[in-house]
Short mmCIF file of C-alpha atoms in Angstrom, two decimals:
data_model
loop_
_atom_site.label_atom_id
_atom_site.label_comp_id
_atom_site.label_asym_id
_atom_site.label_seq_id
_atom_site.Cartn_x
_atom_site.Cartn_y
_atom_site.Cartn_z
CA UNK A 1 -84.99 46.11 8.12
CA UNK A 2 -87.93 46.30 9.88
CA UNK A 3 -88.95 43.65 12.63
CA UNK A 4 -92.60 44.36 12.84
CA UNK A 5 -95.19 43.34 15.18
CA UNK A 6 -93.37 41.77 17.90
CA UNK A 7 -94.07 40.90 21.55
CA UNK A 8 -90.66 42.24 22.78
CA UNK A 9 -88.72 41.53 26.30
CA UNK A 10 -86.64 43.73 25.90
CA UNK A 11 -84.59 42.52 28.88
CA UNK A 12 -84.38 45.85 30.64
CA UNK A 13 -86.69 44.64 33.33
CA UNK A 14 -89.67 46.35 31.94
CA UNK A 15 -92.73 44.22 30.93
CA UNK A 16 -93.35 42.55 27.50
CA UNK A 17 -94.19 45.17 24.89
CA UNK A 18 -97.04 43.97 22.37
CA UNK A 19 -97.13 45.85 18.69
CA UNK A 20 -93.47 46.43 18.52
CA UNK A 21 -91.26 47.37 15.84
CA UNK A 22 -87.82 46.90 16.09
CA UNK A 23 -85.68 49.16 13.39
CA UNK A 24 -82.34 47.20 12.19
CA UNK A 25 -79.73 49.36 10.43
CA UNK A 26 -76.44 47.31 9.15
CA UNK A 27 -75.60 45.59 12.58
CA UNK A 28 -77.16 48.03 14.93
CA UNK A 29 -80.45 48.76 16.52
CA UNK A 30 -81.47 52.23 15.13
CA UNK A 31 -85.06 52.55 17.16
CA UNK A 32 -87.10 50.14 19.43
CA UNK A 33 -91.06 51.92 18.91
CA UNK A 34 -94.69 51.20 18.65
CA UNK A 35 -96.10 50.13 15.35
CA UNK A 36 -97.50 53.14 14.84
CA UNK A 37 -94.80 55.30 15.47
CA UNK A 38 -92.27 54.22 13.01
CA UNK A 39 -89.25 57.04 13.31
CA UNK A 40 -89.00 59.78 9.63
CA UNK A 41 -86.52 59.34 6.86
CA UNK A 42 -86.74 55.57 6.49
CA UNK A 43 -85.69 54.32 3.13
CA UNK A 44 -88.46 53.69 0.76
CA UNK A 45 -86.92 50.18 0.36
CA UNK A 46 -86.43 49.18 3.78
CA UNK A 47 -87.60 45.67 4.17
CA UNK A 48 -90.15 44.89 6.52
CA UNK A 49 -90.58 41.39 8.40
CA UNK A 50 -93.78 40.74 10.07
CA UNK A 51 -93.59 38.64 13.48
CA UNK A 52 -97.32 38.48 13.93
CA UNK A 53 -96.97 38.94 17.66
CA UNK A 54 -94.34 36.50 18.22
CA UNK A 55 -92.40 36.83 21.14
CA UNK A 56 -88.39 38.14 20.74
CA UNK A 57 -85.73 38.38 23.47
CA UNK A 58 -82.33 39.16 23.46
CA UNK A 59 -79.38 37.17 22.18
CA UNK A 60 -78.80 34.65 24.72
CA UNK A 61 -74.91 34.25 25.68
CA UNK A 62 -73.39 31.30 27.05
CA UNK A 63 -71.13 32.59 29.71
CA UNK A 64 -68.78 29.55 29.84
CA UNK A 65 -67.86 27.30 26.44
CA UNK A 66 -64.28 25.89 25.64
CA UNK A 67 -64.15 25.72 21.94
CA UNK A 68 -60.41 24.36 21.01
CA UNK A 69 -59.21 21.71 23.90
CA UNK A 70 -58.26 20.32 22.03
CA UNK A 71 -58.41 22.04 19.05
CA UNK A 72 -61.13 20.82 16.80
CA UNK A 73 -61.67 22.77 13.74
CA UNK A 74 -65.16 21.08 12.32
CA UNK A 75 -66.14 20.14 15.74
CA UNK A 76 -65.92 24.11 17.28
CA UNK A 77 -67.96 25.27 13.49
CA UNK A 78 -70.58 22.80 14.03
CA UNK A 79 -71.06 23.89 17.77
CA UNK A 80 -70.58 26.98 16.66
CA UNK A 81 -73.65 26.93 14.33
CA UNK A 82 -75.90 24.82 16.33
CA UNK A 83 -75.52 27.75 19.08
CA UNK A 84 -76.25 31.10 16.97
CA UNK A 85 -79.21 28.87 15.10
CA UNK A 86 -80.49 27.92 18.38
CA UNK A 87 -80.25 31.71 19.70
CA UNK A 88 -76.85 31.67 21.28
CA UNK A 89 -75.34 35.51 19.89
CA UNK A 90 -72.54 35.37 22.25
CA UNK A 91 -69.93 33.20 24.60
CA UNK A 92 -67.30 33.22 27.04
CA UNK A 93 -64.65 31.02 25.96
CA UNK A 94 -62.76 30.45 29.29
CA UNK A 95 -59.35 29.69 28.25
CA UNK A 96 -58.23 27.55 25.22
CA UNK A 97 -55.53 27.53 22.55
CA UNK A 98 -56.25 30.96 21.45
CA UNK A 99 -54.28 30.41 18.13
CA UNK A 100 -57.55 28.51 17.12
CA UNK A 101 -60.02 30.40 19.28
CA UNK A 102 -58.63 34.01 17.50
CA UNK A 103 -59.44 32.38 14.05
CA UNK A 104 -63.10 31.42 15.27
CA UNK A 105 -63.69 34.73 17.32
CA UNK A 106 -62.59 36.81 13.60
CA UNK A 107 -64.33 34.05 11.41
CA UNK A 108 -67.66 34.64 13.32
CA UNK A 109 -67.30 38.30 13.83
CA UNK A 110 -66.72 39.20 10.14
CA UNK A 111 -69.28 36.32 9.13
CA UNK A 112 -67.25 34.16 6.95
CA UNK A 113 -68.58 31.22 9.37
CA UNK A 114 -72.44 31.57 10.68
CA UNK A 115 -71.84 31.61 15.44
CA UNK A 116 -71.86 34.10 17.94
CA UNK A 117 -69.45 36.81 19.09
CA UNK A 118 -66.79 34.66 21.02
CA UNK A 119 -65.09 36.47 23.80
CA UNK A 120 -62.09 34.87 25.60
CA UNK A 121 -60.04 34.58 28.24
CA UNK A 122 -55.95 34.08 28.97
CA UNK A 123 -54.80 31.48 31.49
CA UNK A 124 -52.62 32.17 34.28
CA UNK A 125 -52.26 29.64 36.75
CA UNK A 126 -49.62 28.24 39.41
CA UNK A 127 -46.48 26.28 38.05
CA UNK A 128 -48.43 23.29 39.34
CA UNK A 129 -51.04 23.19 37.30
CA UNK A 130 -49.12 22.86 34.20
CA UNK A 131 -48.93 18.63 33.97
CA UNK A 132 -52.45 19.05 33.68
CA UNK A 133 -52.86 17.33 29.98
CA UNK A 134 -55.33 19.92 29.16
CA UNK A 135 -52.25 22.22 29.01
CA UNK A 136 -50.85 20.39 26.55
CA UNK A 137 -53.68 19.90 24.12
CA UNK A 138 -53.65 23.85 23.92
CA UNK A 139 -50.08 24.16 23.91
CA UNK A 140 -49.07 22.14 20.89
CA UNK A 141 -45.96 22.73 19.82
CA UNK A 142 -44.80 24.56 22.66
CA UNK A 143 -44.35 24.17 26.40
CA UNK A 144 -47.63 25.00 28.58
CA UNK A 145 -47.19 27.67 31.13
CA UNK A 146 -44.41 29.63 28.55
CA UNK A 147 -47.19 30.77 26.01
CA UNK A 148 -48.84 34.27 26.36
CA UNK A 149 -52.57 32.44 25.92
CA UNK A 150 -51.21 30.15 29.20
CA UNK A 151 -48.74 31.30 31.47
CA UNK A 152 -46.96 29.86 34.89
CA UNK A 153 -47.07 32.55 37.35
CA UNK A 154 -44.71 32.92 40.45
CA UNK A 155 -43.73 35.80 42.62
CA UNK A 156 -40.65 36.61 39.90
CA UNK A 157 -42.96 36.86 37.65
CA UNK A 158 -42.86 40.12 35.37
CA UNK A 159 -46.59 40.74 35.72
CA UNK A 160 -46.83 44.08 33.44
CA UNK A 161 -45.10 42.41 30.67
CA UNK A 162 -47.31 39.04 31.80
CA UNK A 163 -50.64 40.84 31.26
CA UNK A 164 -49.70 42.55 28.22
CA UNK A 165 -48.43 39.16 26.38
CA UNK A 166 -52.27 37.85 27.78
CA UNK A 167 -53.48 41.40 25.85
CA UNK A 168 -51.48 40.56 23.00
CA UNK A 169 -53.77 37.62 22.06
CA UNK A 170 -56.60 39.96 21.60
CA UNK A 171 -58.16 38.59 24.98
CA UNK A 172 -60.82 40.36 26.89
CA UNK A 173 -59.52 38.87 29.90
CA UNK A 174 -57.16 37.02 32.62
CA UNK A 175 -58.19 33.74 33.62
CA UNK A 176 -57.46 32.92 36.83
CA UNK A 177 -57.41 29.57 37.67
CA UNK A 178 -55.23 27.33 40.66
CA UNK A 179 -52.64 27.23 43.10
CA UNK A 180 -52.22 30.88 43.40
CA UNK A 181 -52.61 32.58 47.02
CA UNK A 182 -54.28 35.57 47.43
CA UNK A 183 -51.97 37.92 47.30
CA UNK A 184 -51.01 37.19 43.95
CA UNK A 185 -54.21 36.85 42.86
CA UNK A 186 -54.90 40.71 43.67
CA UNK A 187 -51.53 41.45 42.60
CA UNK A 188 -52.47 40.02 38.94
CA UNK A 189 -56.17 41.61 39.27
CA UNK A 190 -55.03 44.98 39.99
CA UNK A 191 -52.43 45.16 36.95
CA UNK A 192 -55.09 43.25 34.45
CA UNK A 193 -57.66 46.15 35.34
CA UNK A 194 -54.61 49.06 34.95
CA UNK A 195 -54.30 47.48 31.70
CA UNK A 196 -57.83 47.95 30.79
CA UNK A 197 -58.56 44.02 30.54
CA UNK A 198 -61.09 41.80 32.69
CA UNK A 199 -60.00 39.14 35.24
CA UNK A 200 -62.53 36.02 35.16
CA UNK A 201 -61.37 33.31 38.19
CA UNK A 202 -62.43 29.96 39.51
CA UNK A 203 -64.73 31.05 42.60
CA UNK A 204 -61.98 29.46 44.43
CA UNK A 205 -58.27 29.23 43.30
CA UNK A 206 -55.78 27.31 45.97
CA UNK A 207 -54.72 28.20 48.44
CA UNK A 208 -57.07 31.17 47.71
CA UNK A 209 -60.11 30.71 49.15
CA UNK A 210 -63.56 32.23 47.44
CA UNK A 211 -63.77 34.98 49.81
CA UNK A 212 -59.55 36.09 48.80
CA UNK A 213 -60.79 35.55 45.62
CA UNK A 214 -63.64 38.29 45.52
CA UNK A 215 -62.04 40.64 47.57
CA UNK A 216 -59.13 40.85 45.11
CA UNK A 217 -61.58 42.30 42.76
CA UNK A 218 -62.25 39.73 40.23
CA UNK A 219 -65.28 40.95 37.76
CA UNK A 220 -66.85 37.23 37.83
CA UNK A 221 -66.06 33.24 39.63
CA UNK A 222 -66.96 30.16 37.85
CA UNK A 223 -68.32 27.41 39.24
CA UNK A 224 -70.42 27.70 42.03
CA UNK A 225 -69.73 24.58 44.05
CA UNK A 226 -66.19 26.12 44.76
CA UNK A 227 -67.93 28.49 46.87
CA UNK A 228 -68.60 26.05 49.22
CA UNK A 229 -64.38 26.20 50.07
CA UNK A 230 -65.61 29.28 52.14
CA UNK A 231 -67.39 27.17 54.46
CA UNK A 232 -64.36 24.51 54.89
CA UNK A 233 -63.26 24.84 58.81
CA UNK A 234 -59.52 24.33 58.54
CA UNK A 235 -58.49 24.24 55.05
CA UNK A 236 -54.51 23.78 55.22
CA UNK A 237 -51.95 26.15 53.99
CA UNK A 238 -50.79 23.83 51.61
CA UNK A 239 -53.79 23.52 50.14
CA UNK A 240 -53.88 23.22 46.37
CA UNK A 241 -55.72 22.51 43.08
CA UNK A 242 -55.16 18.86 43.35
CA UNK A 243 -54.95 18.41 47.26
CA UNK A 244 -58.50 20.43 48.42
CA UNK A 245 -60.22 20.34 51.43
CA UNK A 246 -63.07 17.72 51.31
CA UNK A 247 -66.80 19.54 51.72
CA UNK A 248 -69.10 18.97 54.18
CA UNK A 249 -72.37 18.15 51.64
CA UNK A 250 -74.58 17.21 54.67
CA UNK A 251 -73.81 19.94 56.89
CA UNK A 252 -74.15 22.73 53.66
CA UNK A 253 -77.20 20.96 52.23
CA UNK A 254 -78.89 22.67 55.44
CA UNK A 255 -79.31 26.31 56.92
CA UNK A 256 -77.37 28.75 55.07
CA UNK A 257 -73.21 28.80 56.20
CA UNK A 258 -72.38 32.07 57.59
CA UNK A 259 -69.38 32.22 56.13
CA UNK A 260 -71.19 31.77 53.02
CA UNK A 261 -74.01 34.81 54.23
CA UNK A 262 -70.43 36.88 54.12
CA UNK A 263 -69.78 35.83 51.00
CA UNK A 264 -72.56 36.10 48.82
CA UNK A 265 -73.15 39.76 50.59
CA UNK A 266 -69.84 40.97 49.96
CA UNK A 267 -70.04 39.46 45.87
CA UNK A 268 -73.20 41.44 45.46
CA UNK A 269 -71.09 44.41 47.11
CA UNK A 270 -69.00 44.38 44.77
CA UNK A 271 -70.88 43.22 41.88
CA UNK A 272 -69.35 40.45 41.31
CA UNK A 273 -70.89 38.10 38.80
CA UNK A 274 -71.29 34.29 39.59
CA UNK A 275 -70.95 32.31 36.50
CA UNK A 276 -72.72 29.01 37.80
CA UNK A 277 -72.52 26.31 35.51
CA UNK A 278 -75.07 25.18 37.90
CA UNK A 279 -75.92 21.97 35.63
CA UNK A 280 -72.56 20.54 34.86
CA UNK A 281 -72.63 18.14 37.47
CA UNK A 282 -76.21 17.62 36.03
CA UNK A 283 -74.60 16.49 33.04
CA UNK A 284 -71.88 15.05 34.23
CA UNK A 285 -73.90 12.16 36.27
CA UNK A 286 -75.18 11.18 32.79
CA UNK A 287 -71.53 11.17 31.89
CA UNK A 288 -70.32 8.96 34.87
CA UNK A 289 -69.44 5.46 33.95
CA UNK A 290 -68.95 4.10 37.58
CA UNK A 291 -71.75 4.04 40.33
CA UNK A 292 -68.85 6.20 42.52
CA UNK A 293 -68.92 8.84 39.90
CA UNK A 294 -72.19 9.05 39.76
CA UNK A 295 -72.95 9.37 42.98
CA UNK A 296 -70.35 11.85 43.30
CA UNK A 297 -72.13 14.15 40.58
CA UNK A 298 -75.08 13.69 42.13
CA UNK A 299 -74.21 15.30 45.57
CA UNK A 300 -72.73 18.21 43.67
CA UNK A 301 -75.66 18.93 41.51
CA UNK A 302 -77.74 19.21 44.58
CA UNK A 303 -74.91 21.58 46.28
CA UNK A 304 -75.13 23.60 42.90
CA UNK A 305 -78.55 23.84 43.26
CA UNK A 306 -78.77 24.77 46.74
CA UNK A 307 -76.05 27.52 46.55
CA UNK A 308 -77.49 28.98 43.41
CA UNK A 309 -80.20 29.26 45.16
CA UNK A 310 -78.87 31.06 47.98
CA UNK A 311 -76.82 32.88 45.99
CA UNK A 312 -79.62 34.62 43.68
CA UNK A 313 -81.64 34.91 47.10
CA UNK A 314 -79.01 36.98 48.63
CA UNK A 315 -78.83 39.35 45.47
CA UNK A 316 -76.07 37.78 43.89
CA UNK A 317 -75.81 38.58 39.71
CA UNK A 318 -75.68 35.33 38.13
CA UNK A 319 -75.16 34.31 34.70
CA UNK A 320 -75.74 31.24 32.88
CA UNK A 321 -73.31 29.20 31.82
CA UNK A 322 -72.69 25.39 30.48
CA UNK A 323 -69.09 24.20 30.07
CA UNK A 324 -69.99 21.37 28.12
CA UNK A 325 -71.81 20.97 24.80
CA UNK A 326 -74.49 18.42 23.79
CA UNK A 327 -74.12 15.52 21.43
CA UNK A 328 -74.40 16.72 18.01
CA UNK A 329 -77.71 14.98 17.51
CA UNK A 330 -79.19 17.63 19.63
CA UNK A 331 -81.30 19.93 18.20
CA UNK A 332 -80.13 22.79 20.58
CA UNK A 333 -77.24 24.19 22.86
CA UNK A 334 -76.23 23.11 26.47
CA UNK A 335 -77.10 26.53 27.16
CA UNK A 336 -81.30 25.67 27.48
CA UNK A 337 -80.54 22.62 29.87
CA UNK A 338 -78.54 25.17 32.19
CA UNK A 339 -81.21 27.69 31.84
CA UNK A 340 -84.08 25.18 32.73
CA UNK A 341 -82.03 23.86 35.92
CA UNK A 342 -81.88 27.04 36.90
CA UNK A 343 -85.92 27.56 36.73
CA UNK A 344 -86.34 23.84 38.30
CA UNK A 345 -83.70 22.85 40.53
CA UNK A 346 -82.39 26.48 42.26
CA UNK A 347 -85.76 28.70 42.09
CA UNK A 348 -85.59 31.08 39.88
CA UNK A 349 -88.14 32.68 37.60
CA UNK A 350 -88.41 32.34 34.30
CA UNK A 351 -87.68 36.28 33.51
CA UNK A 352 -84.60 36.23 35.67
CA UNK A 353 -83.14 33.21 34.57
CA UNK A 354 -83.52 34.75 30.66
CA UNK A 355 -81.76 38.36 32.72
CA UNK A 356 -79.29 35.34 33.42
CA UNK A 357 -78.32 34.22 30.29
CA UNK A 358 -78.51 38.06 28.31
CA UNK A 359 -78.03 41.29 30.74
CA UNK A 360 -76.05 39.12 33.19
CA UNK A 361 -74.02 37.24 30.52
CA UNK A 362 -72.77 40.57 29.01
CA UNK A 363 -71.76 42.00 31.95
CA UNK A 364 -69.91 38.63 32.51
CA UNK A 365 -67.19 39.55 30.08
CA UNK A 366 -67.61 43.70 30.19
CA UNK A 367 -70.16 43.83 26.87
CA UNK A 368 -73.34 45.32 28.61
CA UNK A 369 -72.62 48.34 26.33
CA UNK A 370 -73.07 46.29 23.45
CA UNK A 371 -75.44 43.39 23.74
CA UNK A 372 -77.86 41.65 26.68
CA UNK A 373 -80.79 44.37 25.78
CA UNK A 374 -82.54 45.09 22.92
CA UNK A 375 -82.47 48.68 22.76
CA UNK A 376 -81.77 51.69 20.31
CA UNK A 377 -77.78 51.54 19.27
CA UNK A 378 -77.27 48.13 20.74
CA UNK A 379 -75.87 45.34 18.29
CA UNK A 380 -78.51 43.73 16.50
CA UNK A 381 -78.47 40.66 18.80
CA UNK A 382 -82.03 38.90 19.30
CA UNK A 383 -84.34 36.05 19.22
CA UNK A 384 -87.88 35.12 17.59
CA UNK A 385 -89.78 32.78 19.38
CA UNK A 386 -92.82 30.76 17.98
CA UNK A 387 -94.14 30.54 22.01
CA UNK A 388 -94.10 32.45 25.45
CA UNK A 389 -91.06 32.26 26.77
CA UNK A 390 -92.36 33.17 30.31
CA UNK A 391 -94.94 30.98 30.05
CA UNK A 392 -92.69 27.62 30.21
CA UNK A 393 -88.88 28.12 29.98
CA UNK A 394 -88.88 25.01 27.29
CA UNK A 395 -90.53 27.99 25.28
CA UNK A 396 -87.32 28.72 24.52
CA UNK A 397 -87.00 25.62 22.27
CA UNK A 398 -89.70 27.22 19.62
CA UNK A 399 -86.67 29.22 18.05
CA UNK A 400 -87.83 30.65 14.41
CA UNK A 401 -85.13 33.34 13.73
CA UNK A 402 -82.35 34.49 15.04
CA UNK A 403 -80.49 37.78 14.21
CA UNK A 404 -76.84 38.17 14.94
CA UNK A 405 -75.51 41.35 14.25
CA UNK A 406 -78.08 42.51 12.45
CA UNK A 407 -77.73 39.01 10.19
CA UNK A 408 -80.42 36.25 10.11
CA UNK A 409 -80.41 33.38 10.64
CA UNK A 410 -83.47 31.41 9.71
CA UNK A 411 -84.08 28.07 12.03
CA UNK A 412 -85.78 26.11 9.29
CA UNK A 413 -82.04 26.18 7.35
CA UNK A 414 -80.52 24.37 10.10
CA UNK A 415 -79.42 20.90 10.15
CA UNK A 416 -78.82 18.79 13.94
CA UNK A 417 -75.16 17.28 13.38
CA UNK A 418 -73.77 19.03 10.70
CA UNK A 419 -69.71 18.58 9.88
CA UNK A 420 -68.46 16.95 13.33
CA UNK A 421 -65.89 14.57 13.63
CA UNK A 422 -67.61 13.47 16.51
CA UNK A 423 -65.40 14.04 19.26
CA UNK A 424 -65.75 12.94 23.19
CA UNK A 425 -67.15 16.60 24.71
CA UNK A 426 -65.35 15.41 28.16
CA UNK A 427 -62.22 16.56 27.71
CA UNK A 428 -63.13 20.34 27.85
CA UNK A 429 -64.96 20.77 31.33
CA UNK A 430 -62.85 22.73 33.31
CA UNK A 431 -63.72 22.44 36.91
#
């Protein structure tokens, strides 16, 4: 197929293209070239689509979902649909019941269900963490902490045979997620990257503080108000997931932390990617259904903002994602409410906030080979937009196609709400 006549970011950092056609062969891109310069020996028959100068970007990728706690079979399709319709060619699933997850990641791969490319992650956590009732929603019918997709760790742990039971689900990484020190933490980095896998970590894991947590070698941290742990004075040995140290909002909401400068210098060192979820606490103030709650949210949306901020200041890679999902009546994804938080409440421009959520958001979970580019032997992973997305990031929202994979998926065929059962989104945020 032949995408003709497009106004292309490609998302390799060079400017829009106008007159651009982009050559699609099975799921691949086979060429990325001029109108006029179509490559020899195309098939006589080749279909050609003409875009009229619309604008395309990459496949965006949502760098932090939970599809299956708990596990939700019509719910996860319908969010599943709503996301690749609205753009969305890829997520990060950060840790679920993989049973159900593994099903979805094939069923969307192999396109017997229309969503993106789901990439996920294996849980390992302190023995403490595992009377959380999330464990149990994604442990059904066995014990949390004893399953390879969720596993207790301690220091008599096995961790070879640990990390390959995590590899065993088909998982692209290690989630790593509380009351673990630092030296385990780098202990369980260090054989996750021998075995070829990722290791994806809360920016701060308890007693592990942020800056443990980076130099262990993690390729990404979620949630960029644990960052502020960093800055905490005297944070107690004992510290844990569900004893921290409180944060000093007033004292952060000023003149950078230096312990913080550290930080953020030694993540863009290393190349560590910060997976934000900058708006969740956005969200979550909408959620609140006490003025304590939301008041709470409140101060840690503007500490997301203001260490996003920072953090993208100080050359930090950032990549955008939710971990939450709209109400089904929603035309599109969380995905463009993180995105345009990231434009209006931390700073960032328009064409590095898309960089966020495509170049970034592959090399979030080790794809950048694949996908977050639109470029000759790259998976056929983009977007047609009706308007400039540079222009106004709610641009975004003028969605006409999308291809997945070399698949399309016209926006006119999709309907808001379709198949849920309606369940409380809540229960999945992860922070």
């Amino acid at each position: 197929m032949l995408y003709r006549g497009a106004t292309l970011l490609d998302g390799t950092g060079a400017p829009a293209r106008t007159a651009t056609t982009i050559v699609v062969d099975g799921e691949r891109i086979a060429a990325v070239v001029p109108d006029g310069e179509l490559p020899d020996g195309l098939p006589v028959d080749a279909v050609t689509v003409d875009l009229d100068g619309r604008h395309v970007i990459p496949g965006l990728i949502d760098s932090h979902q939970h599809l299956a706690t708990p596990p939700d079979r019509p719910l996860a399709e319908s969010w599943l649909r709503r996301q690749v319709y609205g753009g969305v060619t890829a997520i990060r699933d950060m840790a679920d019941d993989l049973r159900h997850v593994g099903d979805l990641a094939r069923g969307t791969r192999v396109g017997e269900i229309p969503g993106p490319d789901i990439h996920y992650a294996a849980l390992m956590a302190g023995p403490g963490f595992f009377d959380d009732p999330r464990t149990w929603q994604v442990s059904q019918g066995e014990t949390p902490g004893t399953v390879p997709w969720m596993q207790a760790i301690t220091d008599e742990t096995d961790l070879p045979l640990a990390v390959a039971l995590a590899r065993g689900t088909h998982a692209t990484a290690i989630k790593v997620y509380a009351d673990l020190d630092g030296a385990t933490v780098a202990a369980i980095t260090a054989e996750a990257h021998r075995q070829g896998i990722q290791v994806w970590a809360h920016a701060a894991v308890f007693p592990a503080c942020p800056g443990e947590v980076v130099a262990a070698g993690v390729n990404a941290v979620s949630h960029v108000t644990l960052l502020a742990h960093e800055a905490v004075d005297a944070t107690a040995p004992s510290a844990s997931y569900k004893n921290k140290a409180p944060i000093d909002y007033e004292r952060l909401a000023g003149e950078e932390h230096p312990r913080l400068t550290a930080l953020f210098a030694a993540m863009r060192e290393r190349g560590t990617v910060l997976d934000a979820t900058a708006g969740l606490w956005h969200w979550l103030e909408g959620e609140a259904d006490t003025p304590e709650a939301r008041a709470k949210a409140r101060a840690d949306s503007e500490l997301a903002a203001t260490l996003t901020a920072q953090a993208h200041l100080a050359g930090v890679e950032i990549s955008a994602g939710t971990d939450y999902e709209t109400a089904a009546e929603h035309p599109y994804p969380a995905l463009y409410d993180e995105m345009a938080f990231l434009v209006r409440r931390c700073g960032i421009p328009v064409e590095q906030v898309i960089r966020c959520a495509t170049v970034v958001g592959a090399r979030s979970m080790g794809a950048e080979a694949q996908m977050g580019t639109v470029e000759a032997g790259k998976l056929a992973n983009f977007v047609v937009l009706d308007r400039d997305p540079l222009a106004d990031i709610d641009n975004l929202r003028s969605v006409g196609c999308v291809v997945k994979r070399g698949r399309r998926h016209e926006r006119s065929d999709y309907r808001t709400g379709q198949d849920t059962k309606g369940q409380d989104t809540k229960g999945q945020v992860d922070r």
